[in-house]
């Protein structure tokens, strides 16, 4: 069974304090790993797709990386508007073209 | 503006009273799906559709029905809602079955008393 585990569950940072969120996965045949941002009361918003180990993607203060067992979302010099829940999901090969989601990391950036 | 819309956004109902949550996308996407989001469990797929008249079960399909008669619409039907279906529901769409960007609707918060 596909599994996605995110850590930590919650993270509080001072504005400007860089850190990383972790997403570890166990799947049979990874087709893609996805990062989403979710603000309270809203639907998830797509951030990145990573397809193979060693791949990296960047967007503003966010950088996502992928290894064979995990992905990291690095946040550099965060601002209060980066506060949100960050979700990781994996897509796998066979049959149902579904995404398996982790439970997310709730990030709070303190001014 | 490219978007996925859901209605209603909030719904309180009673056990056994049939309800439908509508979902519509304006991006001509082939692939649509429904998720429920519960604390500590994350997003779990209920049903998905790869095109018109093609639907299949996700991880938690019990108690739900769907239909895909038009490409843009993918309603979620609860024939006899129960309290354990109290949850936050999201509809999502993406261009096709290839793993590309998936767009989510704003969510429907359902309470079944």
XYZ file of C-alpha atoms in Angstrom:
224
model
C 0.000 0.000 0.000
C 1.248 3.452 -0.924
C 2.187 5.621 2.052
C 3.134 9.255 2.412
C 4.378 10.682 5.715
C 5.023 14.362 6.312
C 7.036 15.873 9.128
C 6.854 17.845 11.234
C 3.101 18.124 11.733
C 3.487 21.776 12.641
C 6.346 24.260 12.430
C 6.631 27.791 13.777
C 9.391 29.987 12.418
C 10.424 33.573 12.852
C 10.245 35.686 9.740
C 13.486 35.176 7.829
C 14.319 31.866 9.548
C 14.894 29.246 6.847
C 13.885 25.610 7.301
C 12.773 22.451 5.494
C 9.665 20.299 5.434
C 9.961 16.581 4.840
C 7.839 14.163 2.822
C 8.841 10.509 2.914
C 7.070 7.975 0.734
C 6.715 4.262 0.129
C 5.146 3.487 -3.231
C 5.251 0.874 -5.956
C 6.370 2.808 -8.997
C 6.509 6.567 -8.499
C 5.094 8.548 -11.417
C 5.306 11.939 -9.771
C 5.573 13.740 -6.434
C 3.532 16.873 -5.885
C 3.606 19.730 -3.435
C 0.506 21.804 -2.698
C -0.181 24.755 -0.469
C -3.497 24.968 1.382
C -4.753 28.103 3.104
C -7.475 27.822 5.765
C -10.916 27.360 4.225
C -9.565 26.932 0.699
C -8.706 24.160 -1.706
C -5.104 23.045 -2.209
C -3.078 25.101 -4.656
C -0.521 23.381 -6.853
C 3.138 24.300 -6.301
C 5.485 21.727 -7.895
C 5.735 18.384 -9.618
C 8.932 16.306 -9.346
C 9.345 13.212 -11.484
C 12.741 11.689 -10.760
C 15.412 11.541 -8.058
C 17.771 14.490 -8.216
C 15.198 16.842 -9.690
C 14.729 20.281 -8.142
C 12.109 22.994 -8.686
C 12.026 26.555 -7.358
C 9.371 29.191 -6.927
C 10.096 32.408 -5.069
C 11.217 31.394 -1.563
C 10.368 27.717 -2.045
C 12.565 24.963 -3.412
C 11.511 21.337 -3.738
C 13.936 18.432 -4.060
C 13.442 14.706 -4.583
C 15.364 11.561 -3.658
C 14.332 7.932 -4.056
C 12.699 7.888 -0.624
C 11.764 11.450 0.238
C 11.211 15.001 -0.843
C 12.071 18.224 0.903
C 10.418 21.600 0.624
C 13.010 24.197 1.576
C 11.754 27.617 2.616
C 14.316 30.387 2.468
C 13.833 33.602 4.458
C 10.079 33.038 4.857
C 7.536 35.814 5.222
C 4.244 35.763 7.157
C 2.339 35.240 3.890
C 4.065 31.861 3.540
C 2.012 30.626 6.501
C -0.162 27.738 5.270
C -0.445 23.981 5.358
C 1.864 22.305 2.842
C 0.699 18.998 1.404
C 2.743 16.362 -0.338
C 1.209 13.759 -2.677
C 2.490 10.914 -4.827
C 1.140 9.519 -8.053
C 1.733 5.871 -8.889
C 1.600 3.712 -11.940
C -0.957 1.092 -11.868
C -4.661 1.186 -12.550
C -6.274 4.016 -10.613
C -4.586 7.252 -11.618
C -4.911 8.638 -8.139
C -2.816 10.746 -5.840
C -2.028 9.608 -2.314
C -1.721 12.570 0.030
C 0.161 13.073 3.270
C -1.531 14.811 6.182
C 0.452 18.006 5.722
C 2.735 20.330 7.650
C 1.125 23.410 9.147
C 3.640 26.231 8.809
C 3.345 29.468 10.792
C 5.701 32.365 10.142
C 5.842 34.846 13.022
C 6.537 38.492 12.114
C -10.590 32.667 -15.270
C -9.704 28.972 -15.077
C -11.462 27.469 -12.100
C -13.277 24.622 -10.432
C -16.522 25.601 -8.731
C -18.499 23.697 -6.124
C -21.944 24.234 -4.679
C -23.026 24.533 -2.013
C -20.021 25.702 0.004
C -21.666 24.835 3.302
C -24.437 22.355 4.005
C -26.056 21.076 7.171
C -28.461 18.201 6.693
C -30.001 15.279 8.535
C -29.353 11.562 8.302
C -30.980 9.922 5.298
C -31.868 13.041 3.311
C -30.452 12.684 -0.189
C -28.163 15.467 -1.338
C -26.021 16.422 -4.322
C -22.874 18.515 -4.358
C -22.183 19.977 -7.772
C -18.769 20.440 -9.334
C -17.984 22.233 -12.568
C -14.727 23.112 -14.350
C -14.187 25.499 -17.259
C -10.820 24.192 -18.458
C -12.031 21.357 -20.712
C -10.238 18.875 -18.449
C -10.756 15.173 -18.996
C -9.892 13.991 -15.489
C -12.000 14.906 -12.474
C -12.138 13.525 -8.954
C -13.703 13.945 -5.540
C -11.817 13.947 -2.242
C -12.789 14.202 1.359
C -10.491 15.798 3.921
C -10.633 14.797 7.574
C -8.316 15.834 10.426
C -5.388 13.435 10.781
C -6.357 11.489 7.650
C -5.454 13.895 4.891
C -7.154 14.006 1.517
C -8.671 10.709 0.412
C -10.075 10.060 -3.019
C -13.745 9.059 -3.212
C -14.345 8.655 -6.945
C -12.660 9.718 -10.130
C -13.554 10.063 -13.789
C -11.169 9.878 -16.728
C -13.736 11.176 -19.218
C -17.440 11.404 -19.977
C -19.289 8.272 -18.879
C -16.070 6.798 -17.397
C -15.983 6.692 -13.600
C -14.326 4.488 -11.013
C -13.954 4.080 -7.268
C -11.228 5.680 -5.246
C -10.152 4.751 -1.735
C -13.372 5.544 0.146
C -16.367 5.174 -2.222
C -18.894 3.636 0.198
C -22.020 5.745 0.565
C -21.309 7.936 -2.462
C -22.310 7.990 -6.125
C -21.084 10.064 -9.035
C -21.977 10.625 -12.663
C -20.175 12.226 -15.624
C -22.689 13.016 -18.327
C -20.902 16.157 -19.492
C -17.203 16.878 -19.573
C -17.433 19.960 -17.367
C -19.643 18.569 -14.573
C -18.998 15.869 -11.984
C -21.656 15.837 -9.227
C -21.241 13.910 -5.986
C -24.402 12.243 -4.703
C -25.078 11.053 -1.166
C -28.206 8.911 -1.409
C -28.611 8.426 2.348
C -26.102 10.564 4.250
C -24.869 9.437 7.642
C -22.969 11.336 10.365
C -19.673 9.659 9.392
C -19.898 11.517 6.075
C -19.502 14.813 7.877
C -16.363 16.167 6.241
C -14.795 18.764 3.967
C -15.185 17.773 0.322
C -13.071 18.890 -2.616
C -13.590 18.445 -6.304
C -10.499 18.530 -8.518
C -9.672 18.394 -12.197
C -6.621 18.010 -14.384
C -6.059 18.036 -18.121
C -5.790 14.275 -18.579
C -4.659 11.074 -16.899
C -0.994 12.078 -17.177
C 0.280 13.500 -13.938
C 0.123 17.211 -14.513
C -1.192 20.110 -12.466
C -4.418 19.386 -10.618
C -6.824 22.203 -9.800
C -8.993 22.036 -6.701
C -12.328 23.639 -5.995
C -12.936 25.790 -2.904
C -14.462 22.958 -0.884
C -17.868 22.032 0.532
C -18.189 21.685 4.281
C -20.886 19.092 4.967
C -22.402 18.353 8.363
C -24.789 15.413 8.721
C -26.785 15.434 11.961
